[in-house]
XYZ file of C-alpha atoms in Angstrom:
346
model
C -36.527 4.416 -18.844
C -34.574 3.134 -15.989
C -36.331 0.058 -14.545
C -35.708 -2.220 -11.766
C -37.258 -5.781 -12.425
C -37.875 -6.882 -8.666
C -37.769 -10.619 -8.327
C -37.320 -13.589 -6.335
C -37.745 -12.864 -2.460
C -38.490 -15.248 0.004
C -41.811 -16.624 -0.547
C -42.691 -20.265 -1.714
C -42.899 -18.875 -5.116
C -39.278 -17.499 -5.259
C -37.975 -19.805 -8.188
C -41.276 -18.831 -10.232
C -40.438 -15.114 -9.731
C -37.033 -15.388 -10.982
C -38.221 -16.854 -14.459
C -40.646 -14.141 -14.658
C -38.399 -11.497 -13.947
C -35.706 -12.853 -16.327
C -38.272 -12.856 -19.118
C -39.324 -9.555 -18.119
C -36.046 -7.931 -18.097
C -34.889 -9.496 -21.366
C -38.301 -7.968 -23.104
C -37.814 -4.673 -21.779
C -34.156 -4.585 -22.943
C -35.337 -5.573 -26.392
C -37.340 -2.205 -26.445
C -34.458 -0.338 -25.450
C -35.232 0.123 -21.993
C -32.250 0.212 -19.009
C -33.776 -2.792 -17.229
C -31.843 -4.513 -14.469
C -32.856 -7.829 -12.647
C -32.726 -7.486 -8.845
C -33.305 -9.839 -5.985
C -35.449 -7.945 -3.686
C -33.959 -10.096 -0.365
C -30.736 -11.102 -1.544
C -29.901 -7.329 -3.052
C -26.756 -6.831 -4.991
C -23.885 -5.982 -2.466
C -21.181 -4.723 -5.078
C -23.179 -2.700 -7.791
C -22.427 0.958 -8.178
C -25.709 2.413 -8.247
C -25.061 5.519 -9.937
C -23.900 3.456 -12.961
C -26.029 0.520 -12.438
C -28.667 1.318 -15.344
C -25.755 1.881 -17.676
C -23.683 -0.887 -17.628
C -24.318 -3.998 -20.070
C -25.319 -6.797 -17.906
C -26.252 -10.598 -19.038
C -29.666 -10.992 -17.939
C -29.267 -14.825 -17.877
C -26.070 -14.218 -15.736
C -27.710 -12.105 -13.439
C -30.516 -14.873 -13.207
C -27.954 -17.517 -12.223
C -26.424 -15.247 -9.643
C -29.826 -14.869 -8.331
C -30.556 -18.550 -8.226
C -27.489 -18.998 -6.178
C -29.173 -17.752 -3.260
C -32.047 -20.190 -3.320
C -30.432 -22.576 -0.638
C -29.415 -19.806 1.605
C -32.412 -18.050 2.074
C -33.739 -19.888 5.110
C -30.396 -19.153 6.877
C -30.349 -15.663 5.579
C -33.836 -14.921 7.094
C -32.562 -16.157 10.623
C -29.826 -13.584 10.700
C -31.493 -10.674 8.856
C -34.275 -8.422 10.466
C -35.055 -6.263 7.100
C -36.819 -7.479 4.171
C -34.866 -5.429 1.322
C -31.613 -6.474 0.466
C -28.627 -4.482 -0.136
C -28.902 -1.740 -2.343
C -32.089 -2.600 -3.476
C -34.120 0.567 -2.121
C -31.144 2.587 -3.576
C -31.763 1.043 -6.843
C -35.300 1.258 -6.861
C -35.343 5.141 -5.932
C -33.058 5.291 -8.962
C -35.318 4.110 -11.346
C -38.197 5.674 -13.192
C -40.422 2.657 -12.490
C -40.136 -0.897 -10.435
C -41.532 -3.563 -12.517
C -42.966 -6.048 -9.664
C -41.859 -9.536 -10.744
C -42.639 -10.851 -7.381
C -45.236 -13.556 -6.542
C -46.554 -14.839 -2.937
C -45.881 -13.282 0.517
C -43.906 -10.211 0.550
C -44.448 -8.987 -2.568
C -47.953 -10.000 -3.640
C -49.542 -9.085 -0.492
C -49.243 -5.426 -0.746
C -46.309 -4.922 1.986
C -43.676 -3.944 -0.475
C -46.451 -1.694 -2.413
C -47.081 0.230 0.862
C -43.309 0.600 1.442
C -42.898 1.867 -2.126
C -45.889 4.267 -1.648
C -44.360 5.967 1.501
C -40.749 6.273 -0.413
C -42.360 7.866 -3.546
C -41.134 4.669 -5.753
C -43.489 4.031 -8.574
C -44.142 0.625 -9.258
C -46.470 -1.815 -11.533
C -49.273 -3.366 -10.697
C -52.409 -2.502 -8.295
C -52.361 -0.467 -4.984
C -51.293 -2.081 -1.619
C -54.957 -2.320 -0.393
C -55.945 -4.399 -3.409
C -52.838 -6.483 -3.172
C -53.365 -7.363 0.344
C -56.934 -8.021 -0.153
C -56.602 -10.310 -3.202
C -53.566 -12.492 -1.525
C -55.792 -13.222 1.377
C -58.448 -16.110 -0.017
C -60.585 -15.436 2.907
C -60.667 -11.582 2.517
C -61.145 -12.056 -1.323
C -64.430 -14.343 -0.741
C -65.658 -11.887 1.900
C -65.362 -9.016 -0.645
C -67.019 -11.484 -3.312
C -70.023 -12.320 -1.348
C -70.649 -8.628 -0.649
C -70.218 -7.703 -4.222
C -72.465 -10.443 -5.599
C -69.550 -12.264 -7.242
C -70.333 -15.778 -7.419
C -67.649 -18.050 -5.441
C -67.166 -21.240 -3.978
C -69.162 -21.707 -0.237
C -66.809 -21.903 2.514
C -65.072 -20.479 5.295
C -61.861 -19.478 7.199
C -60.345 -21.737 9.500
C -57.427 -20.931 12.001
C -54.478 -22.935 13.514
C -55.523 -24.647 16.743
C -59.013 -25.064 15.230
C -60.625 -27.872 17.355
C -63.143 -28.678 14.246
C -61.531 -31.605 12.118
C -64.347 -32.687 9.782
C -66.083 -31.305 6.727
C -69.359 -31.572 8.612
C -68.184 -29.609 11.244
C -67.685 -26.695 9.054
C -70.872 -27.032 7.738
C -69.692 -28.504 4.303
C -70.293 -31.752 2.601
C -67.521 -33.904 1.039
C -65.419 -33.330 -1.182
C -64.202 -30.187 -0.134
C -60.818 -28.474 -0.948
C -58.416 -26.948 1.759
C -56.050 -23.784 0.559
C -53.665 -21.920 2.745
C -55.073 -18.144 2.853
C -52.238 -16.486 1.356
C -50.076 -19.122 -0.723
C -49.745 -19.196 -4.376
C -49.129 -21.530 -7.303
C -51.355 -24.430 -5.506
C -48.685 -24.785 -2.724
C -50.203 -26.503 0.143
C -53.633 -27.163 -1.339
C -55.453 -30.585 -0.742
C -58.719 -31.869 -2.126
C -60.441 -34.047 0.412
C -62.628 -36.941 -0.392
C -62.659 -38.299 3.312
C -62.757 -36.904 6.873
C -59.041 -38.252 7.262
C -58.001 -36.049 4.063
C -59.619 -32.947 5.983
C -57.580 -33.587 9.006
C -54.316 -34.187 6.766
C -55.221 -31.056 4.409
C -55.722 -28.606 7.530
C -52.450 -29.987 8.955
C -50.389 -29.358 5.830
C -52.111 -25.706 5.517
C -51.223 -24.968 9.197
C -47.690 -26.339 8.370
C -47.355 -23.180 5.936
C -49.794 -20.547 7.472
C -51.994 -19.396 10.527
C -55.232 -19.973 8.528
C -56.554 -21.493 5.566
C -59.812 -21.722 3.533
C -62.093 -24.617 3.316
C -64.690 -24.678 0.515
C -66.967 -26.851 -1.287
C -65.152 -28.727 -4.039
C -66.400 -27.734 -7.347
C -66.034 -30.367 -10.008
C -65.704 -28.766 -13.495
C -63.735 -27.113 -15.971
C -60.866 -24.395 -15.323
C -60.124 -21.140 -16.570
C -58.547 -17.775 -16.178
C -59.020 -14.301 -17.641
C -56.856 -11.283 -17.561
C -58.091 -7.801 -16.770
C -56.024 -5.037 -17.999
C -57.096 -1.274 -17.537
C -60.544 -2.444 -16.869
C -60.709 -4.680 -19.999
C -61.219 -8.368 -19.936
C -58.837 -10.443 -22.107
C -59.216 -13.739 -24.086
C -60.138 -16.313 -21.780
C -57.778 -19.414 -21.462
C -58.935 -22.866 -20.523
C -56.395 -24.943 -18.348
C -56.848 -28.471 -18.667
C -54.262 -30.677 -16.755
C -53.480 -33.830 -18.335
C -53.354 -35.557 -14.642
C -55.361 -34.338 -11.576
C -55.867 -30.780 -11.228
C -53.842 -27.478 -11.661
C -51.293 -28.056 -9.155
C -47.941 -26.762 -8.625
C -46.279 -29.414 -10.760
C -49.322 -29.204 -13.519
C -48.619 -25.482 -13.488
C -44.862 -25.237 -14.110
C -44.067 -28.954 -15.635
C -43.728 -28.556 -19.448
C -46.309 -30.448 -21.279
C -48.308 -31.209 -17.916
C -51.105 -29.232 -19.071
C -53.063 -28.144 -22.225
C -53.962 -24.604 -22.265
C -56.610 -23.188 -24.765
C -56.539 -19.663 -25.695
C -59.303 -18.813 -26.746
C -61.193 -20.953 -24.616
C -63.795 -23.120 -26.765
C -67.056 -22.265 -25.373
C -70.002 -20.426 -26.158
C -69.998 -16.473 -26.885
C -72.443 -16.036 -24.315
C -70.346 -18.033 -21.415
C -67.282 -16.004 -22.911
C -69.101 -12.616 -22.084
C -70.203 -13.782 -18.991
C -67.064 -14.910 -17.643
C -65.190 -11.804 -19.079
C -67.888 -9.525 -17.544
C -67.508 -11.580 -14.110
C -63.673 -11.209 -14.321
C -64.118 -7.250 -14.528
C -66.601 -7.239 -11.734
C -64.481 -9.261 -9.395
C -61.466 -7.129 -10.121
C -63.574 -3.802 -9.621
C -64.787 -5.476 -6.377
C -61.298 -5.809 -4.746
C -60.098 -2.490 -5.981
C -57.540 -3.738 -8.405
C -55.730 -1.227 -10.468
C -53.598 -1.769 -13.720
C -53.745 -5.397 -14.418
C -54.286 -8.836 -12.917
C -55.498 -12.247 -13.794
C -58.791 -13.865 -12.269
C -59.279 -17.504 -12.081
C -62.816 -19.461 -12.656
C -64.486 -22.866 -12.425
C -67.486 -23.821 -14.600
C -69.564 -26.380 -12.920
C -70.110 -29.633 -14.656
C -73.804 -29.892 -15.550
C -75.382 -26.287 -15.157
C -72.205 -24.610 -16.127
C -72.568 -22.063 -13.316
C -69.454 -19.957 -13.104
C -67.222 -19.499 -9.801
C -64.629 -16.786 -9.240
C -62.098 -18.423 -7.103
C -59.235 -15.864 -6.611
C -57.592 -12.356 -8.065
C -53.831 -12.819 -8.928
C -52.494 -9.148 -8.690
C -49.289 -9.928 -9.986
C -49.626 -13.006 -12.203
C -47.006 -15.153 -13.590
C -45.201 -13.630 -16.677
C -42.844 -16.181 -18.278
C -42.860 -15.722 -21.699
C -45.262 -18.919 -21.836
C -47.539 -18.016 -18.859
C -51.111 -17.126 -19.184
C -51.738 -13.535 -19.385
C -48.907 -13.357 -22.255
C -50.983 -16.150 -23.892
C -54.188 -13.895 -23.754
C -52.137 -10.819 -24.838
C -50.942 -12.474 -27.828
C -54.511 -13.814 -28.945
C -55.301 -10.153 -29.531
C -51.939 -9.564 -31.324
C -49.751 -7.901 -28.240
C -46.352 -9.939 -28.270
C -44.522 -10.712 -24.814
C -42.134 -7.394 -25.115
C -45.196 -5.219 -25.791
C -47.539 -6.589 -23.116
C -44.558 -5.633 -20.646
C -44.578 -2.089 -22.011
C -48.415 -2.099 -21.767
C -48.209 -3.175 -18.302
C -46.075 -0.225 -17.429
C -48.059 2.298 -19.448
C -51.252 1.293 -17.427
C -49.333 1.144 -14.008
C -48.332 4.573 -14.473
C -52.008 6.124 -14.548
C -51.929 5.426 -10.834
C -49.562 8.480 -10.636
C -51.378 10.960 -12.911
C -53.758 11.858 -10.351
């Protein structure tokens, strides 16, 4: 198949996306696919669209070329109105499918998916509606609450909000504040004092217009992939220091990840069932990953969010879960394509 692996973009998760895209592109090429790595925003000015998939590229060199735009993105955004870079859409139209290796806004939030739907471009992952719901933590919480999926109590706050304390939001300290549409824990603050709350809101609003403030659940962290409606083995995430923030997610050796998680069969089944239920609640198709907390003491489970385009480096969480059931990285990428194509069979 001719496959565009679409990565990078303009979000705070650009660098992570490039790593995911590089791994995916290499894996698909190893299976014989004509895969090319493309920066959705910077594009590929001098490529010949008609021969692009036939040429033999060094994926690492392509990735280095894309990383070369990292420091230029802010200025490029100021001088450009369009999101898709030079020849990106031409390449995507030429492909049999686009493998979305994008993370964060303008990629995981449904806008790219909606554009592709209008242009008849096939892509991996879920559709634009469930992408948009899942990207917005506020909307996800509303859907979870309406569907009976347990999630921490909290509320949405907007830039310009006059309330500044947990008490004014009807919550008790400690609380956690998250930008509504951010990812990789960028801009997240755990607040133990009211001064922390004020600082956390300021940080969140420096990144976005809205944020979620919710009760802080002390407990163990887990994640569970759902692929084609089936829950995969659970991963327990144990940061050596602090919580699972950006540094602990991407710094080598900062986090211990155990798969399958060392929990009872009953708790495993409960979490997997909740993952399938949560995925269905937001309308997730094809594949995704759901994050959980198990509260210390009573072991109550809380579903935190849905990741519709989860990290896909070779050592990311979903590849670990697939490996636990005998699916290697390359064939996981192949599986993601196959389940995504089911969207177009109706």
